[in-house]
Coordinates of C-alpha atoms and ligand atoms in Angstrom, one line a residue:
M294 CA 4.5 28.5 4.2
K295 CA 7.5 30.8 4.2
T296 CA 7.2 33.5 4.5
N297 CA 9.1 34.8 1.2
R298 CA 6.7 32.5 -0.6
L299 CA 3.3 34.2 1.0
L300 CA 4.5 37.6 0.3
A301 CA 5.0 36.5 -3.6
L302 CA 1.7 35.4 -3.5
L303 CA -0.1 38.0 -1.7
M304 CA 1.7 40.6 -4.0
A305 CA 0.9 38.7 -7.5
S306 CA -3.1 39.0 -6.0
A307 CA -2.4 42.2 -5.2
L308 CA -1.2 43.2 -8.8
M309 CA -4.4 40.9 -10.1
L310 CA -6.7 43.1 -8.4
A311 CA -6.6 45.9 -10.9
G312 CA -8.7 43.4 -13.0
C313 CA -9.6 40.9 -11.5
G314 CA -13.0 39.5 -12.1
T315 CA -16.6 40.3 -11.8
S316 CA -17.9 39.7 -8.1
D317 CA -18.8 36.0 -7.8
S318 CA -22.9 36.6 -7.0
S319 CA -22.7 38.3 -10.7
P320 CA -25.2 40.8 -11.2
E321 CA -26.8 40.9 -14.3
S322 CA -25.2 41.2 -17.5
S323 CA -21.2 42.2 -18.7
G324 CA -17.6 41.9 -17.3
E325 CA -18.0 46.4 -16.5
T326 CA -18.9 44.8 -12.5
V327 CA -15.6 45.0 -11.7
T328 CA -15.0 45.2 -8.3
A329 CA -12.4 44.1 -6.5
S330 CA -12.5 43.4 -2.5
S331 CA -9.4 44.3 -1.3
S332 CA -7.3 41.5 -0.2
D333 CA -6.7 40.6 3.7
S334 CA -3.8 43.3 4.1
S335 CA -3.2 46.4 1.9
D336 CA -0.1 46.7 2.8
N337 CA 2.5 43.5 2.0
S338 CA 5.4 44.3 4.0
S339 CA 3.9 43.9 7.4
Y340 CA 1.9 40.8 5.8
V341 CA 1.1 37.9 8.5
R342 CA -0.9 35.2 7.8
N343 CA -4.3 35.6 9.2
S344 CA -5.2 33.9 12.2
R345 CA -8.4 32.7 11.2
F346 CA -6.5 30.0 9.1
V347 CA -5.0 26.7 10.4
D348 CA -1.2 25.9 9.2
T349 CA -2.0 23.4 6.1
S350 CA 1.9 23.5 5.3
D351 CA 1.9 19.5 6.5
Y352 CA -1.2 18.8 4.3
P353 CA -0.8 15.7 1.8
S354 CA -1.2 16.9 -2.0
L355 CA -4.2 16.0 -4.0
K356 CA -2.8 16.9 -7.3
E357 CA 0.7 14.4 -6.3
L358 CA -1.4 11.6 -5.6
Y359 CA -3.3 11.7 -8.1
K360 CA -0.5 12.7 -10.6
D361 CA -0.3 10.2 -12.6
K362 CA -3.5 9.3 -12.9
F363 CA -5.6 12.7 -13.9
L364 CA -5.4 16.2 -13.3
F365 CA -6.5 17.7 -9.8
G366 CA -8.5 20.8 -9.9
C367 CA -11.1 23.4 -8.5
A368 CA -13.5 26.0 -8.6
I369 CA -11.2 29.3 -7.8
S370 CA -13.5 32.5 -7.4
T371 CA -12.4 36.0 -6.9
K372 CA -12.5 35.8 -3.2
V373 CA -9.6 32.8 -3.4
Q374 CA -7.4 34.6 -5.9
E375 CA -7.5 37.6 -3.9
T376 CA -6.9 35.6 -0.4
P377 CA -3.0 34.3 -0.4
E378 CA -4.1 31.9 2.2
Y379 CA -6.5 30.2 -0.1
T380 CA -4.4 30.6 -3.4
E381 CA -1.4 28.8 -1.3
L382 CA -3.8 25.4 -0.4
A383 CA -5.2 26.1 -4.0
V384 CA -1.4 25.7 -4.9
Q385 CA -0.7 23.3 -2.9
Q386 CA -3.4 21.0 -4.0
F387 CA -4.3 21.3 -7.1
N388 CA -2.9 21.5 -10.8
S389 CA -6.3 22.3 -12.7
Y390 CA -8.0 25.7 -12.7
T391 CA -11.8 26.3 -13.8
A392 CA -12.8 30.0 -12.7
E393 CA -16.1 29.7 -10.9
N394 CA -17.3 32.0 -12.5
A395 CA -15.3 35.4 -14.1
M396 CA -15.0 33.5 -17.9
K397 CA -18.8 33.2 -18.7
P398 CA -20.6 34.7 -21.3
E399 CA -22.0 37.9 -18.7
A400 CA -18.4 38.2 -17.5
V401 CA -17.4 38.8 -20.9
L402 CA -20.0 40.1 -22.8
L403 CA -20.5 44.1 -23.1
Y404 CA -23.7 45.3 -23.2
S405 CA -22.5 49.7 -22.7
K406 CA -20.9 49.4 -26.2
A407 CA -23.3 46.7 -27.5
I408 CA -25.9 49.4 -26.8
A409 CA -24.2 52.1 -27.5
D410 CA -24.7 51.2 -31.2
P411 CA -26.5 48.0 -32.1
E412 CA -26.7 47.5 -35.7
K413 CA -23.1 48.1 -35.5
Y414 CA -22.6 45.4 -33.4
Q415 CA -25.3 43.6 -34.8
E416 CA -24.1 40.5 -35.7
H417 CA -21.2 40.7 -33.3
A418 CA -21.5 41.7 -29.6
P419 CA -18.5 43.1 -28.1
I420 CA -16.7 42.0 -25.6
T421 CA -14.4 42.7 -22.7
T422 CA -11.2 40.6 -21.8
K423 CA -10.9 41.9 -18.7
N424 CA -12.0 39.2 -16.5
M425 CA -10.7 36.6 -18.6
E426 CA -7.4 38.0 -18.6
A427 CA -7.4 38.4 -14.3
C428 CA -8.6 34.7 -14.6
L429 CA -5.7 33.6 -17.1
E430 CA -2.6 35.7 -15.3
Y431 CA -3.2 34.1 -11.9
A432 CA -3.8 30.7 -13.3
K433 CA -0.6 31.3 -15.3
A434 CA 1.4 33.2 -12.4
N435 CA 0.5 29.7 -10.3
G436 CA 0.9 26.7 -12.2
F437 CA -2.7 25.6 -13.1
A438 CA -3.4 23.9 -16.4
V439 CA -7.3 25.7 -17.6
R440 CA -10.5 24.3 -17.9
G441 CA -13.0 26.7 -19.9
H442 CA -15.7 27.5 -18.4
T443 CA -18.1 28.1 -20.3
L444 CA -19.2 29.1 -24.1
V445 CA -22.9 28.4 -24.9
W446 CA -24.5 28.2 -21.4
H447 CA -28.5 29.6 -21.0
S448 CA -27.6 31.0 -17.6
Q449 CA -25.1 33.4 -16.7
T450 CA -25.3 34.5 -20.6
P451 CA -27.5 38.3 -20.5
E452 CA -30.5 38.3 -22.0
W453 CA -30.2 40.7 -24.1
F454 CA -27.8 38.9 -25.9
F455 CA -30.4 37.4 -27.7
Y456 CA -32.5 39.9 -28.6
K457 CA -32.7 42.2 -31.8
N458 CA -30.7 45.3 -31.0
Y459 CA -29.7 44.0 -27.8
D460 CA -32.8 45.3 -26.1
R461 CA -32.9 44.4 -22.8
D462 CA -37.0 45.1 -22.3
G463 CA -37.4 42.0 -24.4
G464 CA -38.9 43.4 -27.6
E465 CA -38.3 40.9 -30.5
L466 CA -36.0 37.3 -30.4
A467 CA -32.7 37.6 -32.8
D468 CA -33.5 35.0 -35.1
R469 CA -31.9 31.6 -36.1
D470 CA -29.3 33.3 -38.4
L471 CA -28.5 36.5 -36.3
M472 CA -28.4 34.3 -33.4
L473 CA -26.0 31.9 -35.1
A474 CA -23.6 34.6 -36.3
R475 CA -23.4 35.7 -32.6
M476 CA -22.6 32.7 -31.6
E477 CA -20.0 32.5 -34.0
N478 CA -18.8 35.5 -33.6
Y479 CA -18.9 35.1 -29.5
I480 CA -16.5 31.9 -30.0
K481 CA -14.6 33.0 -32.2
D482 CA -13.5 36.2 -29.9
V483 CA -12.8 34.2 -27.2
L484 CA -10.9 31.4 -28.5
E485 CA -8.7 33.5 -30.6
W486 CA -8.0 35.6 -28.1
T487 CA -7.0 33.2 -25.1
N488 CA -4.8 31.1 -28.3
E489 CA -3.3 34.7 -29.1
N490 CA -2.5 35.4 -25.5
Y491 CA -2.5 32.4 -23.7
P492 CA -1.1 29.2 -25.6
G493 CA -0.9 25.8 -24.4
L494 CA -3.0 27.0 -20.9
I495 CA -6.2 25.9 -21.2
Y496 CA -6.1 22.5 -22.4
A497 CA -10.6 22.3 -22.4
W498 CA -13.2 24.5 -23.5
D499 CA -16.8 23.5 -21.8
V500 CA -18.3 24.4 -25.4
V501 CA -22.2 23.9 -24.4
N502 CA -23.1 23.8 -21.2
E503 CA -26.3 22.0 -19.6
A504 CA -28.0 21.9 -22.7
A505 CA -30.2 18.8 -21.8
D506 CA -34.0 19.2 -20.0
D507 CA -34.6 18.4 -16.4
G508 CA -37.7 16.5 -18.6
S509 CA -37.1 15.1 -21.4
G510 CA -35.0 16.4 -24.6
M511 CA -33.5 19.3 -25.3
R512 CA -33.9 22.5 -22.4
Q513 CA -36.1 25.0 -24.2
S514 CA -33.8 27.7 -23.6
L515 CA -32.6 31.1 -25.6
W516 CA -30.2 29.3 -27.7
Y517 CA -32.6 26.2 -28.4
K518 CA -35.7 28.7 -29.0
T519 CA -33.6 30.9 -30.8
I520 CA -31.4 28.6 -33.2
G521 CA -33.2 25.1 -33.2
E522 CA -32.1 22.0 -31.9
D523 CA -29.2 21.9 -33.9
F524 CA -27.8 24.9 -31.4
V525 CA -25.7 22.2 -30.1
A526 CA -23.6 20.9 -33.1
K527 CA -23.3 24.9 -34.1
A528 CA -21.6 25.6 -31.2
F529 CA -19.2 22.7 -32.0
E530 CA -18.7 23.2 -36.1
F531 CA -17.3 26.7 -34.7
A532 CA -15.2 25.7 -31.7
R533 CA -13.9 23.2 -33.6
K534 CA -13.4 26.3 -36.6
Y535 CA -11.4 28.9 -34.6
A536 CA -10.0 26.5 -31.6
A537 CA -5.9 25.3 -31.7
S538 CA -5.8 21.8 -32.0
D539 CA -4.5 20.9 -28.2
V540 CA -7.5 22.7 -27.0
K541 CA -10.3 20.0 -26.0
L542 CA -13.9 20.5 -27.0
F543 CA -16.2 19.3 -24.1
Y544 CA -20.1 19.2 -23.6
N545 CA -20.5 19.1 -20.2
D546 CA -23.4 18.8 -17.8
Y547 CA -25.1 17.8 -14.3
N548 CA -27.4 14.8 -13.2
S549 CA -25.6 13.3 -16.7
Y550 CA -25.5 9.9 -14.7
Q551 CA -29.1 9.2 -14.9
T552 CA -30.4 6.8 -17.1
R553 CA -33.1 9.2 -18.6
K554 CA -30.7 12.1 -19.4
Q555 CA -28.0 9.7 -20.2
N556 CA -29.9 8.9 -23.7
D557 CA -31.3 12.0 -24.0
I558 CA -27.7 13.3 -24.2
L559 CA -26.4 10.5 -25.7
K560 CA -28.6 11.4 -28.6
F561 CA -27.6 14.8 -29.2
L562 CA -23.4 14.5 -29.0
K563 CA -23.1 11.1 -31.2
P564 CA -24.0 12.8 -34.3
I565 CA -21.3 15.8 -33.3
A566 CA -18.5 13.0 -31.7
E567 CA -18.9 11.2 -35.0
A568 CA -18.6 14.6 -37.3
G569 CA -15.6 15.1 -35.0
N570 CA -16.0 18.0 -33.3
L571 CA -16.4 16.6 -29.7
D572 CA -13.8 15.4 -27.7
G573 CA -14.9 14.7 -24.1
M574 CA -18.0 14.9 -21.9
G575 CA -17.8 16.1 -18.7
M576 CA -19.6 15.0 -15.6
Q577 CA -20.6 18.3 -13.7
S578 CA -21.4 16.0 -10.3
H579 CA -23.4 17.7 -8.1
I580 CA -24.1 14.6 -5.9
G581 CA -24.9 12.9 -2.7
E582 CA -25.2 10.3 -0.6
Y583 CA -27.6 8.9 -3.0
L584 CA -26.1 8.3 -5.5
N585 CA -26.0 5.1 -7.1
V586 CA -22.3 4.6 -7.6
T587 CA -22.5 2.0 -9.7
D588 CA -24.8 3.3 -12.0
Y589 CA -22.7 6.7 -11.9
F590 CA -19.9 4.6 -13.2
S591 CA -21.8 3.0 -15.7
A592 CA -22.8 6.3 -17.2
M593 CA -19.1 7.2 -17.7
K594 CA -18.3 4.0 -19.1
R595 CA -21.1 4.3 -21.6
Y596 CA -20.2 8.3 -22.6
H597 CA -16.8 6.6 -23.3
D598 CA -18.0 3.8 -25.7
E599 CA -20.3 5.0 -27.2
L600 CA -18.9 8.2 -28.1
G601 CA -15.1 7.6 -28.1
V602 CA -14.2 11.0 -26.1
E603 CA -12.2 11.2 -22.7
I604 CA -14.5 12.0 -19.8
Q605 CA -13.7 15.0 -16.9
I606 CA -15.4 15.0 -13.4
T607 CA -15.9 19.0 -14.0
E608 CA -17.8 20.1 -10.7
L609 CA -17.6 17.7 -8.1
D610 CA -19.3 18.3 -4.6
I611 CA -20.7 15.7 -2.4
G612 CA -23.7 17.5 0.0
K613 CA -23.9 15.9 3.1
N614 CA -26.5 14.2 4.9
N615 CA -28.5 14.7 7.8
K616 CA -28.1 12.8 10.4
D617 CA -25.2 13.7 12.7
D618 CA -22.0 11.7 12.4
W619 CA -22.6 13.9 8.8
E620 CA -18.8 13.8 8.7
L621 CA -17.7 10.7 8.6
S622 CA -20.5 9.0 6.8
Q623 CA -19.6 12.0 4.1
G624 CA -15.9 11.0 4.3
A625 CA -16.6 7.1 3.6
F626 CA -18.7 8.5 0.7
Y627 CA -15.7 10.1 -1.0
A628 CA -13.7 7.5 -0.4
Q629 CA -16.2 5.2 -1.7
F630 CA -16.3 7.5 -5.4
F631 CA -12.9 7.8 -5.8
S632 CA -12.2 4.3 -5.3
S633 CA -14.3 3.5 -7.5
L634 CA -13.4 6.3 -10.0
L635 CA -9.4 4.8 -9.8
K636 CA -11.3 1.3 -10.6
T637 CA -13.2 2.5 -13.8
I638 CA -9.9 4.0 -15.3
D639 CA -7.7 1.1 -14.4
E640 CA -10.5 -1.2 -17.0
G641 CA -9.8 1.6 -19.9
V642 CA -11.9 4.7 -19.4
P643 CA -9.8 7.9 -20.1
V644 CA -10.9 10.3 -17.7
T645 CA -8.5 13.5 -17.7
S646 CA -9.1 15.6 -15.0
V647 CA -11.2 15.9 -12.0
T648 CA -12.6 19.4 -10.5
L649 CA -14.1 19.8 -7.1
W650 CA -15.9 23.0 -7.3
G651 CA -15.0 25.7 -4.4
L652 CA -12.2 25.2 -1.7
T653 CA -13.8 25.0 1.5
D654 CA -17.5 24.6 2.4
D655 CA -18.2 28.8 3.4
M656 CA -17.4 29.6 0.2
S657 CA -19.4 26.5 -1.9
W658 CA -22.5 27.4 -4.3
R659 CA -24.6 24.8 -2.0
E660 CA -24.2 26.6 1.0
G661 CA -25.6 24.8 3.7
E662 CA -24.5 21.1 2.3
N663 CA -20.8 21.5 3.4
A664 CA -20.2 19.4 0.2
L665 CA -16.5 20.2 -0.4
V666 CA -13.3 19.1 1.3
F667 CA -12.1 22.0 3.4
N668 CA -13.6 23.9 6.5
A669 CA -13.8 27.7 6.0
D670 CA -10.4 27.8 8.5
L671 CA -8.8 25.8 6.0
S672 CA -8.7 22.4 8.3
R673 CA -9.1 19.4 6.4
K674 CA -12.1 17.2 6.7
E675 CA -12.9 13.4 6.4
A676 CA -13.9 14.2 3.2
F677 CA -10.3 15.0 2.1
K678 CA -9.1 12.3 3.6
G679 CA -11.3 10.0 2.1
I680 CA -9.9 11.2 -1.7
V681 CA -6.5 10.3 0.2
S682 CA -6.8 7.1 1.4
A683 CA -8.8 6.0 -2.0
I684 CA -5.0 6.3 -3.4
K685 CA -2.9 5.3 -0.6
Ligands
XIL773 C1 -22.0 28.2 -9.6 C2 -21.8 29.5 -9.3 O1 -20.7 28.5 -8.3 C3 -22.1 30.7 -9.0 O2 -21.0 31.1 -7.9 C4 -22.8 31.4 -9.4 O3 -23.9 32.1 -8.8 C5 -23.9 30.3 -10.1 O4 -23.2 29.3 -11.0 N1 -23.2 24.3 -12.7 C6 -22.3 25.3 -13.5 C7 -21.9 26.2 -12.7 O5 -21.4 24.7 -14.8 O6 -21.0 26.8 -13.2 C8 -22.0 26.8 -11.6 O7 -21.4 27.4 -10.9 C9 -23.2 25.3 -10.9 C10 -23.9 24.9 -12.2

């Protein structure tokens, strides 16, 4: 990389540190947990490329290779944002950005303000836009389109949000009407603030994440318990009301290719799609080589056929097998997966973006599974070569 470009990236990162995201292993609740670890160099003028990273400048670019097919994205953590070499590689490879953690409700809801006057904020929980702003500034500065992730989720949403008077110690759960008001206000605040401040930057929002249960039916989450089973429909209704017309509204889930989960998801999404409030199905795709690729792409086709919506692969990572030659085998599997994806697109399924859930294996949430396409030193894995070979 040219030194100038690296310096520019470093300075952009440094500027962002002032308000940069929650720590990625977010502690319990609220956007107040803003800490920024220092980047590799505190002195811009003497910055040299860190020798723990290999030179990546001659890599083929996934976003270029796939540019006629779909946006190619990556989940970006604050650590990536703060490290110029990571950012350099991300910019070279990807044109879509998902905040790995910093735009989730726990990074946005503001406990200290809510608890200072719970009656005043009873129906309308206060938020901080600080973390979202750091993400969106970074995305804008680096030319990424953004997937908003996520508005309504049982996880990484502080528990106090579901209790009357924001009581952290439990107490009485908020009732349906109160939670509907809180849900509407949260969705409104986030969608309106992002639209007003970053118009056109966010192309899709995961409105509801992981509402299907792993057993059967719907997950018995605090959203489900407080509002009831129409909480998903309500979330999409509110999102449609406040989202700009160029923002696509997505439902997102893992194991969504499995037959039973697929049936459950289709059951609750169909009326939402019929009401015109659903634009897309997000298949997270935290998978392994055990996956039956044919079944997976049949499920993808079925979501499109039955809901009439576009598809995005939102969180792809493919864990290694336990054999000695796992790297080769993983590379072949990535190649097979992307070949089947291209075939599915050729057959008429509109897949509009594909996102890898992280940049390097050492930063992946699937610790020890080496599920991504770059090694810690930024060298390319067979997995990367597999994705390249599928389109070449
Ligand atoms: C994960 C992040 O990668 C981790 O850093 C965090 O500790 C937990 O969440 N489904 C999702 C993502 O929708 O938001 C999750 O991300 C992975 C599973």
